[in-house]
């Protein structure tokens, strides 16, 4: 999919092509571009409109390196089998292979990604934080940036909070590494609606969804 300027990217085109991007060019992200991402993120809905989110932009190289070390530590346990034996990635089925390979790549290189954006808030405010996270991802898509929701920093508060000056009552919910992507944008592949939806009673099939093709709905809205 060819990258378009923001005003040419339709809403549905963005929805169907904003996928996890984990390989980045070293090119810097200008402040005005980053500001636009955050200004769009805070348009998200918020419980009682409390807007309890806080966006911590980390550009400092030494801090990104420390964040990268924490992130890598998580991957060495969560993805241990692939860290111990990288050739195990090659033996995975295609879809999984692509995800694990890019996850491993990001874990090795996250310190080099020009911006680490932490979306922070009270511990119990995930329901408010995540709409803002998704808005940020869509804004990145519109601006030609790439990103991915990450959580491998979780569990490293003892290192990261003092490093970043984060108060005790603030949670680092999501870490979005942001940069200009190396990988192609979209499409987003998912299991079909019929696998995820029911009618009237949980688990009961929704006949309309059952009758729909698994792919192709987005073509109604996306015109290349
Ligand atoms: C709550 C949450 C936590 C995630 N944590 C990580 C992470 O730590 N590292 C990572 O590489 N991807 C992470 N992801 C990204 C998912 O792997 C990705 O969204 C999913 O595989 C779908 O990718 P796609 O949109 O490219 O199909 C996370 C996503 C969510 C929503």
Short mmCIF file of N, CA and C in Angstrom, two decimals, residues 38 81 95 99 142:
data_model
loop_
_atom_site.label_atom_id
_atom_site.label_comp_id
_atom_site.label_asym_id
_atom_site.label_seq_id
_atom_site.Cartn_x
_atom_site.Cartn_y
_atom_site.Cartn_z
N UNK A 38 -0.06 13.63 19.53
CA UNK A 38 -0.61 13.73 20.89
C UNK A 38 -1.90 14.56 20.89
N UNK A 81 12.51 -18.92 24.18
CA UNK A 81 12.84 -19.98 23.21
C UNK A 81 13.44 -19.40 21.93
N UNK A 95 2.52 -16.82 9.40
CA UNK A 95 1.96 -15.64 10.08
C UNK A 95 2.66 -15.41 11.42
N UNK A 99 5.29 -12.29 12.86
CA UNK A 99 5.04 -11.53 14.11
C UNK A 99 6.22 -11.70 15.07
N UNK A 142 -1.73 8.42 9.75
CA UNK A 142 -2.06 9.56 8.89
C UNK A 142 -0.86 10.43 8.59
#
